[in-house]
Amino acid sequence: MMTSLASVMSFAAFPAVALLLGAGITFIRTPSAAVRSTVQHFAAGLIFCVLATELLPDLVHRKMPFVTVIGFSAGVALMLFLKWMGEQKARVPAEKSSGSFLAAMGVDIVLDGILIGLSFSAGEKQGLLLTIAMVGEVFFLGVSCATSLGAMGKSKQNIAKVCASLSVGICVGAAAGSVALNSVKPAYIDAMLAFGVAALLYLVTEELLVEAHEVPETPFQTAMFFVGFIVLFIVEMII
């Protein structure tokens, strides 16, 4: 049975608040590169746990390979397109870099919200677990966004406004994903779930872990990936 829009929105509120907290922390003290890498490893472990134990097994049990391939391919294509856009952004003149950065961040945040909404196609438990995982990832995005905007010379007031808009974007994306799930046939739900799996795999392997490895890595930081995985796995066993 589909989860209601109100329930999805109540879950989406947590990562929205996490983004604001991440940005707010930078107003007090910007986390070091080592701390950010630790958070990224932990968040990657959380998301990978949801993929391995909930979303991927659910796709296998649905037994709709053709639809799964279509949805998965669409997810891969979109993420590669966003990667290409990010590479183009790096070539934008400095005076336009702020607008380009915000556009890319906005797309990323709304997509995260959509993934939260789509995850409820597998059930409320799966949606809850992915939401927990997204809290860590979005918290880091808040830190990253505020730090980058500060480096561009933006005031704290402007940074707060941007981050507030991004937190709203998470909720808008979650609402869109939820409405889509409640408006389409079961086959399309499988396709959208496969789309979400592809996007999350990309998020873990090509964003969180790649960025986490940009700084000298300690065994403790590496271990945080496995800590994130086992923590959420235990939570899943309990609830």
PDB file of C-alpha atoms in Angstrom:
ATOM      1  CA  MET A   1       0.000   0.000   0.000  1.00  0.00           C
ATOM      2  CA  MET A   2       1.289   3.419  -0.910  1.00  0.00           C
ATOM      3  CA  THR A   3       2.412   5.746   1.857  1.00  0.00           C
ATOM      4  CA  SER A   4       0.388   8.939   2.137  1.00  0.00           C
ATOM      5  CA  LEU A   5       1.815  12.259   1.006  1.00  0.00           C
ATOM      6  CA  ALA A   6       1.601  13.627   4.553  1.00  0.00           C
ATOM      7  CA  SER A   7       3.650  10.713   5.874  1.00  0.00           C
ATOM      8  CA  VAL A   8       6.299  11.120   3.163  1.00  0.00           C
ATOM      9  CA  MET A   9       6.558  14.835   3.901  1.00  0.00           C
ATOM     10  CA  SER A  10       6.999  14.153   7.612  1.00  0.00           C
ATOM     11  CA  PHE A  11       9.946  11.891   6.770  1.00  0.00           C
ATOM     12  CA  ALA A  12      11.401  14.410   4.298  1.00  0.00           C
ATOM     13  CA  ALA A  13      11.442  17.072   7.019  1.00  0.00           C
ATOM     14  CA  PHE A  14      14.366  15.320   8.736  1.00  0.00           C
ATOM     15  CA  PRO A  15      16.922  15.641   5.892  1.00  0.00           C
ATOM     16  CA  ALA A  16      15.615  19.169   5.251  1.00  0.00           C
ATOM     17  CA  VAL A  17      16.483  20.101   8.842  1.00  0.00           C
ATOM     18  CA  ALA A  18      19.809  18.215   8.578  1.00  0.00           C
ATOM     19  CA  LEU A  19      20.807  20.424   5.641  1.00  0.00           C
ATOM     20  CA  LEU A  20      20.129  23.547   7.688  1.00  0.00           C
ATOM     21  CA  LEU A  21      22.088  22.148  10.635  1.00  0.00           C
ATOM     22  CA  GLY A  22      25.039  21.360   8.369  1.00  0.00           C
ATOM     23  CA  ALA A  23      25.035  24.903   7.027  1.00  0.00           C
ATOM     24  CA  GLY A  24      24.568  26.368  10.508  1.00  0.00           C
ATOM     25  CA  ILE A  25      27.603  24.557  11.870  1.00  0.00           C
ATOM     26  CA  THR A  26      29.830  26.339   9.349  1.00  0.00           C
ATOM     27  CA  PHE A  27      28.725  29.683  10.807  1.00  0.00           C
ATOM     28  CA  ILE A  28      30.349  28.608  14.077  1.00  0.00           C
ATOM     29  CA  ARG A  29      33.293  26.649  12.732  1.00  0.00           C
ATOM     30  CA  THR A  30      33.948  25.072   9.346  1.00  0.00           C
ATOM     31  CA  PRO A  31      34.575  21.315   9.734  1.00  0.00           C
ATOM     32  CA  SER A  32      38.016  20.179   8.671  1.00  0.00           C
ATOM     33  CA  ALA A  33      38.576  18.117   5.533  1.00  0.00           C
ATOM     34  CA  ALA A  34      39.193  15.060   7.731  1.00  0.00           C
ATOM     35  CA  VAL A  35      35.836  15.489   9.501  1.00  0.00           C
ATOM     36  CA  ARG A  36      34.014  15.947   6.205  1.00  0.00           C
ATOM     37  CA  SER A  37      35.657  12.792   4.848  1.00  0.00           C
ATOM     38  CA  THR A  38      34.538  10.874   7.943  1.00  0.00           C
ATOM     39  CA  VAL A  39      30.938  12.030   7.502  1.00  0.00           C
ATOM     40  CA  GLN A  40      31.022  11.131   3.800  1.00  0.00           C
ATOM     41  CA  HIS A  41      32.264   7.600   4.526  1.00  0.00           C
ATOM     42  CA  PHE A  42      29.576   7.123   7.174  1.00  0.00           C
ATOM     43  CA  ALA A  43      26.799   8.452   4.898  1.00  0.00           C
ATOM     44  CA  ALA A  44      27.998   6.222   2.033  1.00  0.00           C
ATOM     45  CA  GLY A  45      27.793   3.189   4.333  1.00  0.00           C
ATOM     46  CA  LEU A  46      24.240   4.086   5.346  1.00  0.00           C
ATOM     47  CA  ILE A  47      23.031   4.439   1.761  1.00  0.00           C
ATOM     48  CA  PHE A  48      24.831   1.291   0.607  1.00  0.00           C
ATOM     49  CA  CYS A  49      23.112  -0.650   3.399  1.00  0.00           C
ATOM     50  CA  VAL A  50      19.662   0.443   2.191  1.00  0.00           C
ATOM     51  CA  LEU A  51      20.575  -0.548  -1.357  1.00  0.00           C
ATOM     52  CA  ALA A  52      21.988  -3.949  -0.431  1.00  0.00           C
ATOM     53  CA  THR A  53      19.386  -5.033   2.103  1.00  0.00           C
ATOM     54  CA  GLU A  54      16.144  -3.407   0.961  1.00  0.00           C
ATOM     55  CA  LEU A  55      15.916  -1.804  -2.469  1.00  0.00           C
ATOM     56  CA  LEU A  56      17.885  -4.294  -4.573  1.00  0.00           C
ATOM     57  CA  PRO A  57      16.223  -7.401  -3.015  1.00  0.00           C
ATOM     58  CA  ASP A  58      12.833  -5.762  -3.577  1.00  0.00           C
ATOM     59  CA  LEU A  59      13.616  -5.312  -7.273  1.00  0.00           C
ATOM     60  CA  VAL A  60      14.679  -8.962  -7.523  1.00  0.00           C
ATOM     61  CA  HIS A  61      11.418 -10.162  -5.944  1.00  0.00           C
ATOM     62  CA  ARG A  62       9.310  -8.049  -8.311  1.00  0.00           C
ATOM     63  CA  LYS A  63      10.730 -10.047 -11.261  1.00  0.00           C
ATOM     64  CA  MET A  64      10.247  -7.430 -13.983  1.00  0.00           C
ATOM     65  CA  PRO A  65      13.671  -7.450 -15.699  1.00  0.00           C
ATOM     66  CA  PHE A  66      12.679  -5.476 -18.808  1.00  0.00           C
ATOM     67  CA  VAL A  67      11.133  -2.646 -16.805  1.00  0.00           C
ATOM     68  CA  THR A  68      14.051  -2.719 -14.371  1.00  0.00           C
ATOM     69  CA  VAL A  69      16.583  -2.325 -17.187  1.00  0.00           C
ATOM     70  CA  ILE A  70      14.688   0.662 -18.594  1.00  0.00           C
ATOM     71  CA  GLY A  71      14.433   2.421 -15.242  1.00  0.00           C
ATOM     72  CA  PHE A  72      18.013   1.626 -14.273  1.00  0.00           C
ATOM     73  CA  SER A  73      19.337   2.838 -17.635  1.00  0.00           C
ATOM     74  CA  ALA A  74      17.388   6.081 -17.302  1.00  0.00           C
ATOM     75  CA  GLY A  75      18.896   6.621 -13.851  1.00  0.00           C
ATOM     76  CA  VAL A  76      22.427   6.025 -15.120  1.00  0.00           C
ATOM     77  CA  ALA A  77      21.853   8.336 -18.085  1.00  0.00           C
ATOM     78  CA  LEU A  78      20.586  11.151 -15.848  1.00  0.00           C
ATOM     79  CA  MET A  79      23.480  10.857 -13.404  1.00  0.00           C
ATOM     80  CA  LEU A  80      26.034  10.857 -16.231  1.00  0.00           C
ATOM     81  CA  PHE A  81      24.311  13.910 -17.693  1.00  0.00           C
ATOM     82  CA  LEU A  82      24.529  15.683 -14.331  1.00  0.00           C
ATOM     83  CA  LYS A  83      28.207  14.723 -14.134  1.00  0.00           C
ATOM     84  CA  TRP A  84      28.738  16.262 -17.568  1.00  0.00           C
ATOM     85  CA  MET A  85      26.950  19.418 -16.429  1.00  0.00           C
ATOM     86  CA  GLY A  86      29.235  19.561 -13.401  1.00  0.00           C
ATOM     87  CA  GLU A  87      32.289  19.339 -15.647  1.00  0.00           C
ATOM     88  CA  GLN A  88      30.943  22.160 -17.785  1.00  0.00           C
ATOM     89  CA  LYS A  89      30.334  24.210 -14.641  1.00  0.00           C
ATOM     90  CA  ALA A  90      34.032  23.966 -13.814  1.00  0.00           C
ATOM     91  CA  ARG A  91      34.785  25.804 -17.068  1.00  0.00           C
ATOM     92  CA  VAL A  92      32.369  28.663 -16.379  1.00  0.00           C
ATOM     93  CA  PRO A  93      33.991  32.100 -15.859  1.00  0.00           C
ATOM     94  CA  ALA A  94      34.459  33.079 -12.207  1.00  0.00           C
ATOM     95  CA  GLU A  95      31.769  35.775 -12.263  1.00  0.00           C
ATOM     96  CA  LYS A  96      29.167  33.184 -13.232  1.00  0.00           C
ATOM     97  CA  SER A  97      30.391  30.395 -10.960  1.00  0.00           C
ATOM     98  CA  SER A  98      27.996  31.225  -8.128  1.00  0.00           C
ATOM     99  CA  GLY A  99      24.862  30.836 -10.279  1.00  0.00           C
ATOM    100  CA  SER A 100      26.198  27.655 -11.852  1.00  0.00           C
ATOM    101  CA  PHE A 101      27.037  26.197  -8.445  1.00  0.00           C
ATOM    102  CA  LEU A 102      23.582  26.958  -7.069  1.00  0.00           C
ATOM    103  CA  ALA A 103      21.874  25.445 -10.119  1.00  0.00           C
ATOM    104  CA  ALA A 104      23.866  22.216  -9.764  1.00  0.00           C
ATOM    105  CA  MET A 105      23.256  22.096  -6.015  1.00  0.00           C
ATOM    106  CA  GLY A 106      19.532  22.690  -6.545  1.00  0.00           C
ATOM    107  CA  VAL A 107      19.251  19.814  -9.019  1.00  0.00           C
ATOM    108  CA  ASP A 108      21.171  17.521  -6.648  1.00  0.00           C
ATOM    109  CA  ILE A 109      18.974  18.399  -3.665  1.00  0.00           C
ATOM    110  CA  VAL A 110      15.673  18.030  -5.516  1.00  0.00           C
ATOM    111  CA  LEU A 111      16.842  14.655  -6.850  1.00  0.00           C
ATOM    112  CA  ASP A 112      17.627  13.555  -3.287  1.00  0.00           C
ATOM    113  CA  GLY A 113      14.079  14.506  -2.315  1.00  0.00           C
ATOM    114  CA  ILE A 114      12.629  12.594  -5.256  1.00  0.00           C
ATOM    115  CA  LEU A 115      14.623   9.511  -4.241  1.00  0.00           C
ATOM    116  CA  ILE A 116      13.138   9.716  -0.748  1.00  0.00           C
ATOM    117  CA  GLY A 117       9.650   9.849  -2.249  1.00  0.00           C
ATOM    118  CA  LEU A 118      10.363   7.005  -4.670  1.00  0.00           C
ATOM    119  CA  SER A 119      11.812   4.769  -1.949  1.00  0.00           C
ATOM    120  CA  PHE A 120       8.354   4.412  -0.452  1.00  0.00           C
ATOM    121  CA  SER A 121       7.396   2.293  -3.459  1.00  0.00           C
ATOM    122  CA  ALA A 122       9.186  -0.529  -1.635  1.00  0.00           C
ATOM    123  CA  GLY A 123       7.274   0.162   1.604  1.00  0.00           C
ATOM    124  CA  GLU A 124       7.286   2.540   4.550  1.00  0.00           C
ATOM    125  CA  LYS A 125      10.132   0.689   6.277  1.00  0.00           C
ATOM    126  CA  GLN A 126      12.358   1.063   3.222  1.00  0.00           C
ATOM    127  CA  GLY A 127      11.419   4.722   2.914  1.00  0.00           C
ATOM    128  CA  LEU A 128      12.296   5.290   6.564  1.00  0.00           C
ATOM    129  CA  LEU A 129      15.689   3.603   6.199  1.00  0.00           C
ATOM    130  CA  LEU A 130      16.598   5.597   3.113  1.00  0.00           C
ATOM    131  CA  THR A 131      15.490   8.801   4.839  1.00  0.00           C
ATOM    132  CA  ILE A 132      17.832   7.993   7.744  1.00  0.00           C
ATOM    133  CA  ALA A 133      20.648   7.428   5.254  1.00  0.00           C
ATOM    134  CA  MET A 134      19.872  10.651   3.412  1.00  0.00           C
ATOM    135  CA  VAL A 135      20.109  12.656   6.633  1.00  0.00           C
ATOM    136  CA  GLY A 136      23.859  12.035   6.716  1.00  0.00           C
ATOM    137  CA  GLU A 137      24.343  12.777   3.020  1.00  0.00           C
ATOM    138  CA  VAL A 138      22.272  15.961   3.049  1.00  0.00           C
ATOM    139  CA  PHE A 139      23.974  17.157   6.243  1.00  0.00           C
ATOM    140  CA  PHE A 140      27.253  17.049   4.331  1.00  0.00           C
ATOM    141  CA  LEU A 141      25.676  18.905   1.405  1.00  0.00           C
ATOM    142  CA  GLY A 142      24.663  21.676   3.799  1.00  0.00           C
ATOM    143  CA  VAL A 143      28.239  21.944   5.047  1.00  0.00           C
ATOM    144  CA  SER A 144      29.595  21.881   1.490  1.00  0.00           C
ATOM    145  CA  CYS A 145      27.134  24.470   0.209  1.00  0.00           C
ATOM    146  CA  ALA A 146      27.718  26.951   3.039  1.00  0.00           C
ATOM    147  CA  THR A 147      31.501  26.517   2.844  1.00  0.00           C
ATOM    148  CA  SER A 148      31.586  27.024  -0.933  1.00  0.00           C
ATOM    149  CA  LEU A 149      29.327  30.079  -0.842  1.00  0.00           C
ATOM    150  CA  GLY A 150      31.405  31.553   1.974  1.00  0.00           C
ATOM    151  CA  ALA A 151      34.532  31.102  -0.146  1.00  0.00           C
ATOM    152  CA  MET A 152      32.745  33.003  -2.940  1.00  0.00           C
ATOM    153  CA  GLY A 153      32.301  35.967  -0.603  1.00  0.00           C
ATOM    154  CA  LYS A 154      28.599  35.526   0.137  1.00  0.00           C
ATOM    155  CA  SER A 155      27.254  36.929   3.408  1.00  0.00           C
ATOM    156  CA  LYS A 156      25.859  34.682   6.133  1.00  0.00           C
ATOM    157  CA  GLN A 157      22.399  36.091   5.431  1.00  0.00           C
ATOM    158  CA  ASN A 158      22.591  35.114   1.764  1.00  0.00           C
ATOM    159  CA  ILE A 159      23.971  31.695   2.641  1.00  0.00           C
ATOM    160  CA  ALA A 160      21.097  31.140   5.078  1.00  0.00           C
ATOM    161  CA  LYS A 161      18.545  32.085   2.409  1.00  0.00           C
ATOM    162  CA  VAL A 162      20.093  29.728  -0.145  1.00  0.00           C
ATOM    163  CA  CYS A 163      20.232  26.818   2.294  1.00  0.00           C
ATOM    164  CA  ALA A 164      16.630  27.444   3.368  1.00  0.00           C
ATOM    165  CA  SER A 165      15.591  27.301  -0.295  1.00  0.00           C
ATOM    166  CA  LEU A 166      17.497  24.047  -0.758  1.00  0.00           C
ATOM    167  CA  SER A 167      15.795  22.505   2.284  1.00  0.00           C
ATOM    168  CA  VAL A 168      12.448  23.387   0.710  1.00  0.00           C
ATOM    169  CA  GLY A 169      13.715  21.729  -2.486  1.00  0.00           C
ATOM    170  CA  ILE A 170      14.119  18.434  -0.625  1.00  0.00           C
ATOM    171  CA  CYS A 171      10.477  18.567   0.452  1.00  0.00           C
ATOM    172  CA  VAL A 172       9.313  19.520  -3.048  1.00  0.00           C
ATOM    173  CA  GLY A 173      11.248  16.602  -4.543  1.00  0.00           C
ATOM    174  CA  ALA A 174       9.868  14.169  -1.959  1.00  0.00           C
ATOM    175  CA  ALA A 175       6.335  15.370  -2.681  1.00  0.00           C
ATOM    176  CA  ALA A 176       6.881  14.937  -6.432  1.00  0.00           C
ATOM    177  CA  GLY A 177       8.190  11.399  -5.920  1.00  0.00           C
ATOM    178  CA  SER A 178       5.272  10.515  -3.659  1.00  0.00           C
ATOM    179  CA  VAL A 179       2.657  11.922  -6.047  1.00  0.00           C
ATOM    180  CA  ALA A 180       4.257  10.013  -8.929  1.00  0.00           C
ATOM    181  CA  LEU A 181       4.065   6.765  -6.979  1.00  0.00           C
ATOM    182  CA  ASN A 182       0.401   7.246  -6.195  1.00  0.00           C
ATOM    183  CA  SER A 183      -0.498   8.134  -9.795  1.00  0.00           C
ATOM    184  CA  VAL A 184       1.085   5.420 -11.933  1.00  0.00           C
ATOM    185  CA  LYS A 185       0.706   1.710 -12.658  1.00  0.00           C
ATOM    186  CA  PRO A 186       2.799  -0.924 -10.813  1.00  0.00           C
ATOM    187  CA  ALA A 187       5.128  -1.435 -13.792  1.00  0.00           C
ATOM    188  CA  TYR A 188       6.090   2.229 -13.716  1.00  0.00           C
ATOM    189  CA  ILE A 189       6.729   1.969  -9.992  1.00  0.00           C
ATOM    190  CA  ASP A 190       9.290  -0.772 -10.694  1.00  0.00           C
ATOM    191  CA  ALA A 191      10.935   1.435 -13.293  1.00  0.00           C
ATOM    192  CA  MET A 192      11.106   4.371 -10.888  1.00  0.00           C
ATOM    193  CA  LEU A 193      12.512   2.165  -8.135  1.00  0.00           C
ATOM    194  CA  ALA A 194      15.216   0.919 -10.517  1.00  0.00           C
ATOM    195  CA  PHE A 195      15.890   4.553 -11.467  1.00  0.00           C
ATOM    196  CA  GLY A 196      16.373   5.378  -7.787  1.00  0.00           C
ATOM    197  CA  VAL A 197      18.733   2.433  -7.294  1.00  0.00           C
ATOM    198  CA  ALA A 198      20.953   3.633 -10.148  1.00  0.00           C
ATOM    199  CA  ALA A 199      21.010   7.191  -8.792  1.00  0.00           C
ATOM    200  CA  LEU A 200      21.910   6.001  -5.290  1.00  0.00           C
ATOM    201  CA  LEU A 201      24.669   3.726  -6.578  1.00  0.00           C
ATOM    202  CA  TYR A 202      26.126   6.707  -8.410  1.00  0.00           C
ATOM    203  CA  LEU A 203      25.801   8.876  -5.313  1.00  0.00           C
ATOM    204  CA  VAL A 204      27.784   6.377  -3.222  1.00  0.00           C
ATOM    205  CA  THR A 205      30.480   5.390  -5.712  1.00  0.00           C
ATOM    206  CA  GLU A 206      31.016   8.570  -7.740  1.00  0.00           C
ATOM    207  CA  GLU A 207      30.231  11.360  -5.289  1.00  0.00           C
ATOM    208  CA  LEU A 208      30.474  10.542  -1.594  1.00  0.00           C
ATOM    209  CA  LEU A 209      33.403   8.107  -1.724  1.00  0.00           C
ATOM    210  CA  VAL A 210      35.272   9.937  -4.492  1.00  0.00           C
ATOM    211  CA  GLU A 211      35.128  13.219  -2.572  1.00  0.00           C
ATOM    212  CA  ALA A 212      35.960  11.452   0.696  1.00  0.00           C
ATOM    213  CA  HIS A 213      39.172  10.126  -0.872  1.00  0.00           C
ATOM    214  CA  GLU A 214      40.364  13.568  -1.948  1.00  0.00           C
ATOM    215  CA  VAL A 215      42.111  13.998   1.415  1.00  0.00           C
ATOM    216  CA  PRO A 216      44.717  11.717   3.030  1.00  0.00           C
ATOM    217  CA  GLU A 217      42.700   8.867   4.491  1.00  0.00           C
ATOM    218  CA  THR A 218      43.126   7.187   7.858  1.00  0.00           C
ATOM    219  CA  PRO A 219      41.944   3.689   8.853  1.00  0.00           C
ATOM    220  CA  PHE A 220      39.365   5.352  11.123  1.00  0.00           C
ATOM    221  CA  GLN A 221      37.800   7.241   8.201  1.00  0.00           C
ATOM    222  CA  THR A 222      37.715   4.073   6.086  1.00  0.00           C
ATOM    223  CA  ALA A 223      36.120   2.169   8.949  1.00  0.00           C
ATOM    224  CA  MET A 224      33.288   4.711   9.136  1.00  0.00           C
ATOM    225  CA  PHE A 225      31.858   3.325   5.884  1.00  0.00           C
ATOM    226  CA  PHE A 226      31.446  -0.063   7.558  1.00  0.00           C
ATOM    227  CA  VAL A 227      30.193   1.527  10.772  1.00  0.00           C
ATOM    228  CA  GLY A 228      27.483   3.297   8.794  1.00  0.00           C
ATOM    229  CA  PHE A 229      26.525   0.038   7.095  1.00  0.00           C
ATOM    230  CA  ILE A 230      26.290  -2.053  10.262  1.00  0.00           C
ATOM    231  CA  VAL A 231      24.519   0.659  12.266  1.00  0.00           C
ATOM    232  CA  LEU A 232      21.679   0.897   9.766  1.00  0.00           C
ATOM    233  CA  PHE A 233      21.654  -2.887   9.312  1.00  0.00           C
ATOM    234  CA  ILE A 234      21.087  -3.313  13.048  1.00  0.00           C
ATOM    235  CA  VAL A 235      18.388  -0.632  12.998  1.00  0.00           C
ATOM    236  CA  GLU A 236      16.708  -2.557  10.175  1.00  0.00           C
ATOM    237  CA  MET A 237      16.797  -5.767  12.206  1.00  0.00           C
ATOM    238  CA  ILE A 238      15.195  -4.025  15.187  1.00  0.00           C
ATOM    239  CA  ILE A 239      12.356  -2.092  13.538  1.00  0.00           C
TER     240      ILE A 239
END
